[in-house]
Coordinates of C-alpha atoms in Angstrom, one line a residue:
M1 CA -54.9 -175.4 11.9
T2 CA -57.3 -176.3 14.7
L3 CA -56.8 -179.7 16.3
I4 CA -59.9 -181.6 17.4
P5 CA -59.3 -183.1 20.8
L6 CA -59.2 -186.9 21.0
L7 CA -61.8 -187.0 23.8
P8 CA -64.9 -184.8 23.5
L9 CA -65.3 -182.1 26.0
L10 CA -67.6 -182.8 29.0
L11 CA -69.6 -179.8 30.2
I12 CA -71.5 -179.7 33.4
S13 CA -75.0 -178.3 33.9
A14 CA -77.5 -178.6 36.8
L15 CA -79.9 -180.9 34.9
F16 CA -77.8 -182.3 32.1
D17 CA -74.2 -183.0 31.6
V18 CA -73.4 -182.1 28.0
R19 CA -70.8 -183.9 25.9
A20 CA -70.0 -182.7 22.4
L21 CA -69.0 -185.4 19.9
P22 CA -67.4 -184.0 16.7
L23 CA -68.8 -185.1 13.4
A24 CA -66.1 -185.7 10.8
D25 CA -69.0 -186.0 8.2
P26 CA -72.2 -183.9 8.6
A27 CA -74.1 -186.8 7.1
A28 CA -72.9 -189.3 9.7
T29 CA -75.4 -191.8 11.0
V30 CA -76.0 -191.9 14.8
L31 CA -76.8 -195.1 16.6
L32 CA -77.4 -196.2 20.2
A33 CA -76.2 -199.7 21.3
N34 CA -74.1 -201.3 24.1
A35 CA -70.4 -201.2 23.4
D36 CA -69.2 -202.5 26.8
A37 CA -70.3 -204.7 29.7
D38 CA -72.2 -202.0 31.6
K39 CA -76.0 -201.7 31.3
T40 CA -75.9 -198.2 29.8
A41 CA -76.3 -197.7 26.1
D42 CA -73.4 -196.1 24.2
L43 CA -73.3 -193.8 21.2
F44 CA -72.0 -194.9 17.8
L45 CA -71.2 -192.7 14.8
L46 CA -71.0 -194.2 11.3
N47 CA -68.8 -192.0 9.0
G48 CA -68.7 -193.7 5.6
N49 CA -67.4 -197.2 6.4
R50 CA -65.9 -196.4 9.8
L51 CA -68.0 -197.1 12.9
T52 CA -66.9 -195.4 16.1
A53 CA -68.2 -196.2 19.6
Y54 CA -68.2 -193.5 22.2
P55 CA -68.8 -195.3 25.6
T56 CA -71.1 -193.3 27.9
G57 CA -68.3 -192.9 30.5
S58 CA -66.4 -189.9 29.2
E59 CA -63.1 -191.2 30.6
V60 CA -63.2 -194.2 28.2
R61 CA -61.5 -193.8 24.9
P62 CA -63.5 -194.3 21.7
A63 CA -63.1 -197.5 19.8
T64 CA -63.6 -198.1 16.0
A65 CA -64.2 -200.7 13.4
A66 CA -63.5 -200.3 9.8
L67 CA -66.1 -202.1 7.6
P68 CA -64.8 -203.2 4.2
E69 CA -66.1 -201.9 0.9
G70 CA -69.3 -203.8 -0.1
T71 CA -70.6 -204.1 3.4
S72 CA -74.4 -203.8 3.5
G73 CA -76.4 -204.5 6.7
F74 CA -74.7 -204.7 10.1
D75 CA -75.7 -205.2 13.8
I76 CA -74.0 -204.5 17.1
A77 CA -74.0 -207.2 19.8
D78 CA -71.7 -209.1 22.1
I79 CA -71.7 -212.5 20.4
D80 CA -68.8 -214.2 22.3
G81 CA -69.9 -213.3 25.9
D82 CA -66.7 -211.3 26.8
G83 CA -68.7 -208.1 27.7
F84 CA -67.7 -206.1 24.6
A85 CA -69.7 -205.7 21.5
E86 CA -68.7 -206.9 18.0
I87 CA -70.0 -205.7 14.7
I88 CA -71.8 -208.4 12.8
A89 CA -71.9 -207.4 9.1
V90 CA -73.0 -208.8 5.7
C91 CA -70.4 -208.4 3.0
G92 CA -71.6 -210.1 -0.2
D93 CA -72.2 -213.7 0.7
N94 CA -70.0 -213.6 3.8
I95 CA -71.2 -213.0 7.4
V96 CA -68.3 -211.3 9.1
S97 CA -67.5 -210.3 12.7
H98 CA -65.5 -207.2 13.4
E99 CA -64.0 -206.2 16.8
L100 CA -64.0 -202.7 18.1
T101 CA -60.4 -201.6 18.6
G102 CA -58.7 -198.6 20.2
P103 CA -56.6 -196.0 18.5
G104 CA -53.5 -197.5 16.8
A105 CA -54.6 -201.1 17.2
A106 CA -54.9 -203.4 14.2
P107 CA -58.4 -204.2 13.1
A108 CA -59.6 -207.7 13.9
S109 CA -62.1 -209.4 11.7
K110 CA -63.2 -213.0 10.9
T111 CA -65.7 -214.6 8.6
L112 CA -68.2 -216.6 10.5
F113 CA -69.7 -218.4 7.5
S114 CA -71.0 -217.9 4.0
L115 CA -74.6 -217.7 2.9
H116 CA -76.4 -215.9 0.1
T117 CA -79.1 -213.6 1.6
Q118 CA -81.2 -210.7 0.5
L119 CA -78.6 -208.4 2.0
A120 CA -75.8 -209.6 -0.3
A121 CA -76.0 -206.7 -2.7
P122 CA -73.3 -204.1 -2.0
A123 CA -74.5 -200.9 -0.5
V124 CA -73.2 -197.3 -1.1
Q125 CA -72.8 -197.2 2.7
P126 CA -73.3 -199.8 5.4
Y127 CA -76.7 -199.5 7.2
P128 CA -78.0 -200.9 10.5
Y129 CA -80.0 -204.1 10.3
V130 CA -81.3 -206.2 13.2
M131 CA -80.0 -209.7 12.8
V132 CA -78.6 -210.8 16.2
L133 CA -81.2 -212.5 18.4
P134 CA -80.6 -213.7 22.0
G135 CA -80.2 -217.5 22.2
A136 CA -81.6 -219.9 24.8
A137 CA -79.1 -221.3 27.3
E138 CA -78.5 -225.0 27.4
E139 CA -77.6 -227.0 30.5
G140 CA -73.9 -226.5 31.2
K141 CA -73.4 -224.2 28.2
P142 CA -73.6 -220.4 27.9
A143 CA -76.4 -218.8 25.8
L144 CA -75.1 -218.0 22.3
P145 CA -77.0 -215.6 20.0
T146 CA -78.8 -216.6 16.8
L147 CA -78.5 -214.8 13.5
A148 CA -81.8 -214.0 11.7
L149 CA -81.2 -213.7 8.0
P150 CA -83.6 -213.1 5.1
C151 CA -82.8 -215.4 2.2
E152 CA -84.4 -215.5 -1.2
S153 CA -87.5 -217.4 -0.2
T154 CA -86.9 -218.3 3.5
F155 CA -86.3 -216.5 6.7
E156 CA -83.5 -218.4 8.4
L157 CA -82.2 -218.6 12.0
R158 CA -78.6 -219.8 12.1
N159 CA -75.9 -220.4 14.8
L160 CA -72.7 -218.4 14.6
D161 CA -71.0 -221.3 12.7
G162 CA -73.7 -221.2 10.1
T163 CA -75.7 -224.2 11.3
L164 CA -79.3 -224.0 10.4
V165 CA -81.6 -223.7 13.5
A166 CA -84.9 -223.0 11.8
S167 CA -86.3 -221.9 8.4
F168 CA -89.6 -220.2 7.6
P169 CA -91.0 -219.6 4.1
I170 CA -91.4 -216.0 3.1
G171 CA -91.9 -216.3 -0.6
S172 CA -94.9 -215.5 -2.7
T173 CA -96.4 -218.9 -2.1
A174 CA -95.9 -218.8 1.7
A175 CA -98.8 -218.4 4.1
H176 CA -99.2 -214.9 5.4
R177 CA -101.2 -213.1 8.1
I178 CA -102.9 -209.9 6.8
S179 CA -103.3 -206.8 9.0
Y180 CA -105.2 -203.7 8.0
G181 CA -104.0 -200.3 9.1
S182 CA -107.3 -198.9 8.0
P183 CA -109.9 -200.5 5.7
F184 CA -110.3 -197.4 3.6
S185 CA -109.2 -193.8 3.8
V186 CA -110.5 -190.9 1.8
A187 CA -108.6 -187.6 1.1
W188 CA -110.3 -184.8 -0.8
Q189 CA -108.2 -182.9 -3.3
N190 CA -108.6 -179.1 -3.1
T191 CA -106.7 -178.8 -6.4
P192 CA -107.7 -181.6 -8.9
Q193 CA -104.7 -183.7 -9.9
A194 CA -106.4 -186.0 -12.5
G195 CA -109.4 -184.0 -13.7
P196 CA -109.9 -180.6 -15.2
P197 CA -110.1 -177.4 -13.0
G198 CA -113.4 -177.3 -11.0
S199 CA -113.8 -181.0 -10.9
I200 CA -114.5 -182.9 -7.7
E201 CA -111.7 -185.3 -6.9
A202 CA -110.9 -187.6 -4.0
E203 CA -108.2 -190.2 -3.3
V204 CA -109.3 -193.5 -1.9
S205 CA -106.6 -195.7 -0.5
R206 CA -106.3 -199.0 1.3
V207 CA -103.4 -200.2 3.4
I208 CA -102.6 -203.9 3.7
A209 CA -99.6 -205.3 5.5
F210 CA -98.2 -208.9 5.1
E211 CA -96.3 -210.6 7.9
P212 CA -94.5 -214.0 7.6
E213 CA -95.5 -216.7 9.9
L214 CA -92.7 -216.6 12.5
P215 CA -92.4 -217.9 16.1
S216 CA -94.1 -215.5 18.6
G217 CA -90.8 -214.5 20.1
F218 CA -89.6 -213.1 16.8
V219 CA -92.6 -211.1 15.7
P220 CA -91.8 -207.4 15.9
T221 CA -93.9 -205.0 18.1
A222 CA -97.0 -203.9 16.3
A223 CA -96.7 -200.4 14.6
P224 CA -98.9 -197.7 16.2
P225 CA -102.2 -197.2 14.5
I226 CA -102.1 -194.9 11.5
L227 CA -104.9 -192.6 12.7
Y228 CA -102.9 -191.0 15.6
R229 CA -100.2 -190.0 13.2
L230 CA -102.2 -186.9 12.5
D231 CA -104.6 -188.8 10.2
G232 CA -101.8 -189.8 7.9
Q233 CA -100.5 -186.3 7.4
N234 CA -97.1 -186.4 9.1
G235 CA -96.3 -183.1 10.7
A236 CA -99.6 -181.4 9.9
P237 CA -101.6 -179.3 12.4
P238 CA -105.0 -180.5 13.7
P239 CA -107.8 -180.2 11.1
P240 CA -110.6 -177.6 11.6
A241 CA -113.7 -179.3 13.1
D242 CA -116.0 -177.9 10.5
Q243 CA -113.9 -179.2 7.6
R244 CA -113.6 -182.9 8.5
R245 CA -116.0 -185.7 9.0
S246 CA -113.6 -187.7 11.2
W247 CA -111.0 -186.4 13.7
P248 CA -107.5 -187.7 14.3
W249 CA -106.8 -189.1 17.7
F250 CA -104.1 -190.1 20.2
P251 CA -104.2 -192.7 23.0
L252 CA -105.2 -191.6 26.5
K253 CA -103.3 -194.3 28.4
T254 CA -99.5 -194.6 28.6
D255 CA -99.6 -198.4 28.7
G256 CA -100.0 -198.8 25.0
T257 CA -103.7 -199.6 24.9
T258 CA -106.0 -197.6 22.7
N259 CA -109.5 -198.3 23.9
M260 CA -109.5 -194.8 25.4
R261 CA -108.8 -192.1 22.8
A262 CA -108.8 -188.3 22.6
L263 CA -110.2 -187.0 19.3
Y264 CA -109.2 -183.4 18.5
A265 CA -109.7 -180.6 16.0
L266 CA -109.4 -176.8 15.7
A267 CA -112.5 -174.9 16.8
A268 CA -114.2 -172.6 14.3
P269 CA -114.4 -169.7 13.5
G270 CA -111.0 -168.4 14.4
Y271 CA -109.2 -171.8 14.7
G272 CA -107.3 -170.5 17.7
D273 CA -108.7 -173.0 20.2
S274 CA -108.9 -176.8 20.3
L275 CA -111.9 -179.1 20.6
I276 CA -111.3 -182.4 22.3
R277 CA -113.7 -185.3 22.9
V278 CA -113.0 -188.6 24.7
R279 CA -113.9 -191.9 23.0
E280 CA -114.0 -195.1 25.0
A281 CA -114.5 -198.6 23.7
K282 CA -114.6 -202.0 25.3
S283 CA -111.4 -203.1 23.4
D284 CA -108.5 -201.8 21.4
N285 CA -110.0 -203.0 18.1
V286 CA -111.7 -200.4 16.0
D287 CA -115.5 -201.2 15.9
L288 CA -116.6 -200.0 12.5
S289 CA -120.2 -200.4 13.4
G290 CA -119.9 -198.0 16.3
K291 CA -121.2 -200.5 18.8
N292 CA -119.8 -200.7 22.3
V293 CA -118.3 -197.2 21.8
V294 CA -119.1 -194.2 24.0
L295 CA -118.2 -190.8 22.6
G296 CA -118.0 -187.9 25.1
P297 CA -119.0 -184.3 24.4
E298 CA -116.9 -181.7 22.7
R299 CA -114.9 -179.6 25.1
R300 CA -113.1 -176.4 24.1
Y301 CA -109.6 -175.5 25.4
P302 CA -107.8 -172.2 24.9
G303 CA -104.9 -172.6 22.5
K304 CA -103.8 -175.0 19.8
L305 CA -102.9 -178.5 20.6
C306 CA -99.2 -179.7 20.4
V307 CA -99.4 -183.2 19.1
H308 CA -95.9 -184.8 18.9
Q309 CA -95.1 -187.7 16.7
E310 CA -93.1 -189.6 19.3
D311 CA -94.0 -188.1 22.7
F312 CA -97.3 -188.2 24.6
P313 CA -96.9 -186.4 27.9
D314 CA -98.0 -187.6 31.3
F315 CA -97.1 -184.6 33.4
N316 CA -98.3 -185.9 36.7
G317 CA -97.3 -189.5 36.2
D318 CA -100.7 -191.1 36.8
G319 CA -100.6 -193.3 33.7
F320 CA -102.9 -191.1 31.6
V321 CA -101.8 -188.8 28.7
D322 CA -102.2 -185.1 29.3
V323 CA -102.2 -182.3 26.7
L324 CA -100.0 -179.3 25.9
L325 CA -101.5 -176.3 24.2
W326 CA -99.9 -173.2 22.8
K327 CA -101.1 -169.7 22.1
A328 CA -99.6 -166.4 21.2
P329 CA -100.8 -162.9 22.2
Q330 CA -102.7 -161.4 19.3
P331 CA -101.2 -158.1 18.1
G332 CA -103.3 -155.0 17.5
M333 CA -104.0 -154.0 13.9
S334 CA -102.7 -150.4 14.3
L335 CA -99.8 -149.1 12.1
D336 CA -97.7 -148.9 15.2
S337 CA -98.4 -152.6 16.1
V338 CA -97.6 -153.7 12.6
M339 CA -94.3 -151.8 12.7
R340 CA -93.3 -153.4 16.0
I341 CA -94.0 -156.9 14.6
A342 CA -91.8 -156.1 11.5
L343 CA -89.0 -155.0 13.7
R344 CA -89.1 -157.7 16.3
Q345 CA -87.1 -160.9 15.8
D346 CA -89.2 -163.0 18.1
W347 CA -92.7 -163.4 19.5
E348 CA -94.2 -164.6 22.8
I349 CA -95.6 -168.1 23.3
I350 CA -97.7 -169.3 26.2
L351 CA -97.7 -173.0 26.8
T352 CA -100.3 -174.6 29.1
A353 CA -100.5 -178.1 30.4
H354 CA -103.9 -179.6 31.1
L355 CA -104.1 -182.9 33.1
F356 CA -106.5 -185.7 32.2
N357 CA -109.1 -186.5 34.9
P358 CA -109.8 -190.2 34.7
E359 CA -112.9 -190.0 37.0
K360 CA -114.6 -187.2 35.0
K361 CA -113.1 -188.6 31.7
R362 CA -112.0 -185.2 30.5
F363 CA -109.1 -182.9 30.5
E364 CA -109.2 -180.3 33.3
P365 CA -110.5 -176.9 32.0
R366 CA -107.9 -175.0 34.1
P367 CA -104.2 -175.5 33.3
A368 CA -102.0 -177.3 35.9
S369 CA -99.1 -175.1 34.8
H370 CA -97.8 -172.9 32.1
I371 CA -94.6 -171.7 30.5
M372 CA -93.9 -168.3 28.9
L373 CA -91.1 -168.2 26.3
K374 CA -90.2 -166.5 23.0
A375 CA -89.5 -167.9 19.6
P376 CA -88.2 -166.5 16.3
F377 CA -91.1 -164.9 14.4
E378 CA -90.6 -167.0 11.3
W379 CA -91.3 -170.2 13.3
F380 CA -95.0 -169.1 13.4
T381 CA -95.3 -169.1 9.6
S382 CA -94.8 -172.8 9.0
A383 CA -97.6 -175.3 9.7
A384 CA -96.5 -178.1 12.1
S385 CA -98.2 -180.3 14.6
T386 CA -96.2 -178.7 17.4
G387 CA -96.9 -175.1 16.3
P388 CA -94.0 -172.7 16.6
L389 CA -92.2 -175.1 18.9
R390 CA -89.0 -176.5 17.4
H391 CA -87.1 -179.6 18.5
L392 CA -89.7 -180.4 21.1
V393 CA -89.0 -183.3 23.6
L394 CA -91.7 -184.4 26.1
R395 CA -90.0 -187.0 28.3
D396 CA -88.9 -187.6 31.9
F397 CA -85.5 -186.0 32.3
N398 CA -84.8 -186.6 36.0
G399 CA -86.4 -190.0 36.6
D400 CA -89.3 -188.9 38.8
G401 CA -92.0 -190.4 36.6
R402 CA -93.3 -187.1 35.4
T403 CA -93.0 -185.8 31.9
D404 CA -90.8 -182.8 31.4
L405 CA -90.5 -180.4 28.5
G406 CA -87.6 -179.3 26.3
C407 CA -87.5 -177.2 23.1
A408 CA -85.5 -174.7 21.2
V409 CA -85.9 -171.1 22.3
A410 CA -83.6 -169.8 19.5
P411 CA -82.1 -171.3 16.4
N412 CA -78.9 -172.4 18.4
Q413 CA -80.4 -172.6 21.9
W414 CA -82.3 -175.4 23.7
A415 CA -84.0 -175.2 27.1
A416 CA -85.8 -177.7 29.4
W417 CA -88.3 -177.3 32.2
L418 CA -89.0 -180.0 34.9
F419 CA -92.6 -180.6 35.9
G420 CA -92.7 -180.9 39.7
E421 CA -95.3 -181.0 42.4
K422 CA -96.2 -177.4 41.6
G423 CA -95.8 -177.7 37.8
F424 CA -93.2 -175.9 35.7
A425 CA -90.8 -173.5 37.2
R426 CA -90.8 -169.9 36.0
R427 CA -87.3 -170.2 34.5
P428 CA -85.9 -173.2 32.6
D429 CA -84.0 -175.8 34.6
F430 CA -81.6 -176.1 31.7
N431 CA -80.6 -173.6 29.1
R432 CA -77.7 -174.2 26.6
K433 CA -76.5 -172.1 23.6
F434 CA -74.6 -174.0 21.0
D435 CA -72.0 -172.7 18.5
E436 CA -74.1 -173.7 15.5
P437 CA -77.9 -173.8 14.7
I438 CA -79.7 -176.9 15.9
E439 CA -80.6 -179.2 13.0
R440 CA -82.7 -181.7 14.8
V441 CA -83.2 -183.9 17.9
E442 CA -81.2 -187.0 16.9
F443 CA -82.6 -189.2 19.7
R444 CA -84.4 -189.2 23.0
A445 CA -83.7 -192.4 25.0
A446 CA -83.3 -193.7 28.6
L447 CA -79.7 -195.0 28.1
D448 CA -79.7 -197.0 31.3
G449 CA -83.1 -198.6 30.8
G450 CA -84.8 -196.4 33.4
S451 CA -87.0 -193.4 33.0
A452 CA -84.4 -190.5 33.0
T453 CA -84.1 -189.6 29.4
S454 CA -81.0 -188.5 27.6
V455 CA -81.3 -186.3 24.5
G456 CA -79.1 -186.0 21.4
I457 CA -79.0 -182.6 19.8
R458 CA -77.5 -182.5 16.3
T459 CA -75.8 -179.5 14.8
K460 CA -73.8 -179.5 11.6
N461 CA -70.5 -180.5 13.0
A462 CA -71.3 -182.2 16.4
I463 CA -73.7 -184.4 18.3
H464 CA -74.4 -182.9 21.7
L465 CA -75.2 -185.7 24.2
L466 CA -77.4 -184.3 27.0
R467 CA -77.3 -186.9 29.8
P468 CA -79.2 -186.4 33.1
S469 CA -76.8 -185.5 35.9
T470 CA -78.7 -188.0 38.1
L471 CA -77.2 -190.8 36.1
Q472 CA -73.6 -189.7 36.6
E473 CA -71.5 -191.9 38.9

């Protein structure tokens, strides 16, 4: 019988310190929140109804909270100002506070108040739900948080004792603002779904979002435009230029504005290179008439573009998004070449980083740096927006303001390269082989609120926390 140690093992590496957190349940939910008084986020694991907090400091013992059956939404916040988080949960019509306790300690819970909400229905498993909002400090009194709860026809803000602070109508008769993700979108069907074979068929859709009238401080951050999620096809590669009337795009500035955009597509006839053109408008709003919009020329770049759903790289830290391209050496078509491909387990990839030049309003034709690596041959056979790269992370790992690169180099191995004054180093700055295949990147986040990014690598039986060594005390 193998005993799992009480405290996870802390492993040291030059770039990252790696901490392995065992998963009692492979389906466990992973969360990031503050469990203690420091300013660094901690890692929470939800196994069934048991929520366990692993403070970032490895010397601190984990704490748990057992959520009762019937619990639905919950939030994690310090509601009493003692520097330690509580779990605020909805269980039926009761709003309950649970304390995180150490091993062997009795669980401590109390009902704050009762209120029927849209969260009252029991859930198969508790789920995270944002309901704790910071409160305003009154003269001579500490700032106490406010609970935001969706009721049947109102969105209510209540104090911790249940006192109503404000109420906003959200029913069908309430006033709404309407936002359009895209007035209309058209997708042609290669294989007819409704008509007979050989018929011409297209799907026309319209997206409308309704938002309740809430105070400005409570309105969530606007979702990113639909178009730069690969034209609505999550995870798809760029479209060939000769097969699309409109190209998908991504923003060219890292400050969140979208008036400067890079439109991209694959170049015919071989579709091995990328075409990119810069679009600049006077404002972020999409001008459907095409007025006040300047569209630059098409420029061809060697390789296929890696467009990530979450990360837009800024390799030199100048505030403009750069591009990462990949290409693989083309094998010969002789019988000997075919046999070598069949016998090999991996294939070479060349990654090139091209910096954006804001003065010339184009990406530089010559790469600023490159990486050569190998990947399993089967990774080349599936279409993805990142090509054969798996578990790609484009974030700042050491806090120098430059985007670095990390990705899997084998099913159970993950490596990272720092981008410095001279670009990427020839060898990775971090290389770790795990005992199990990597399932996914669970999170990428700056746990201390700075720019140095920690990464969570998930395998079947563990979460591996990769925390930059520069953050260690």
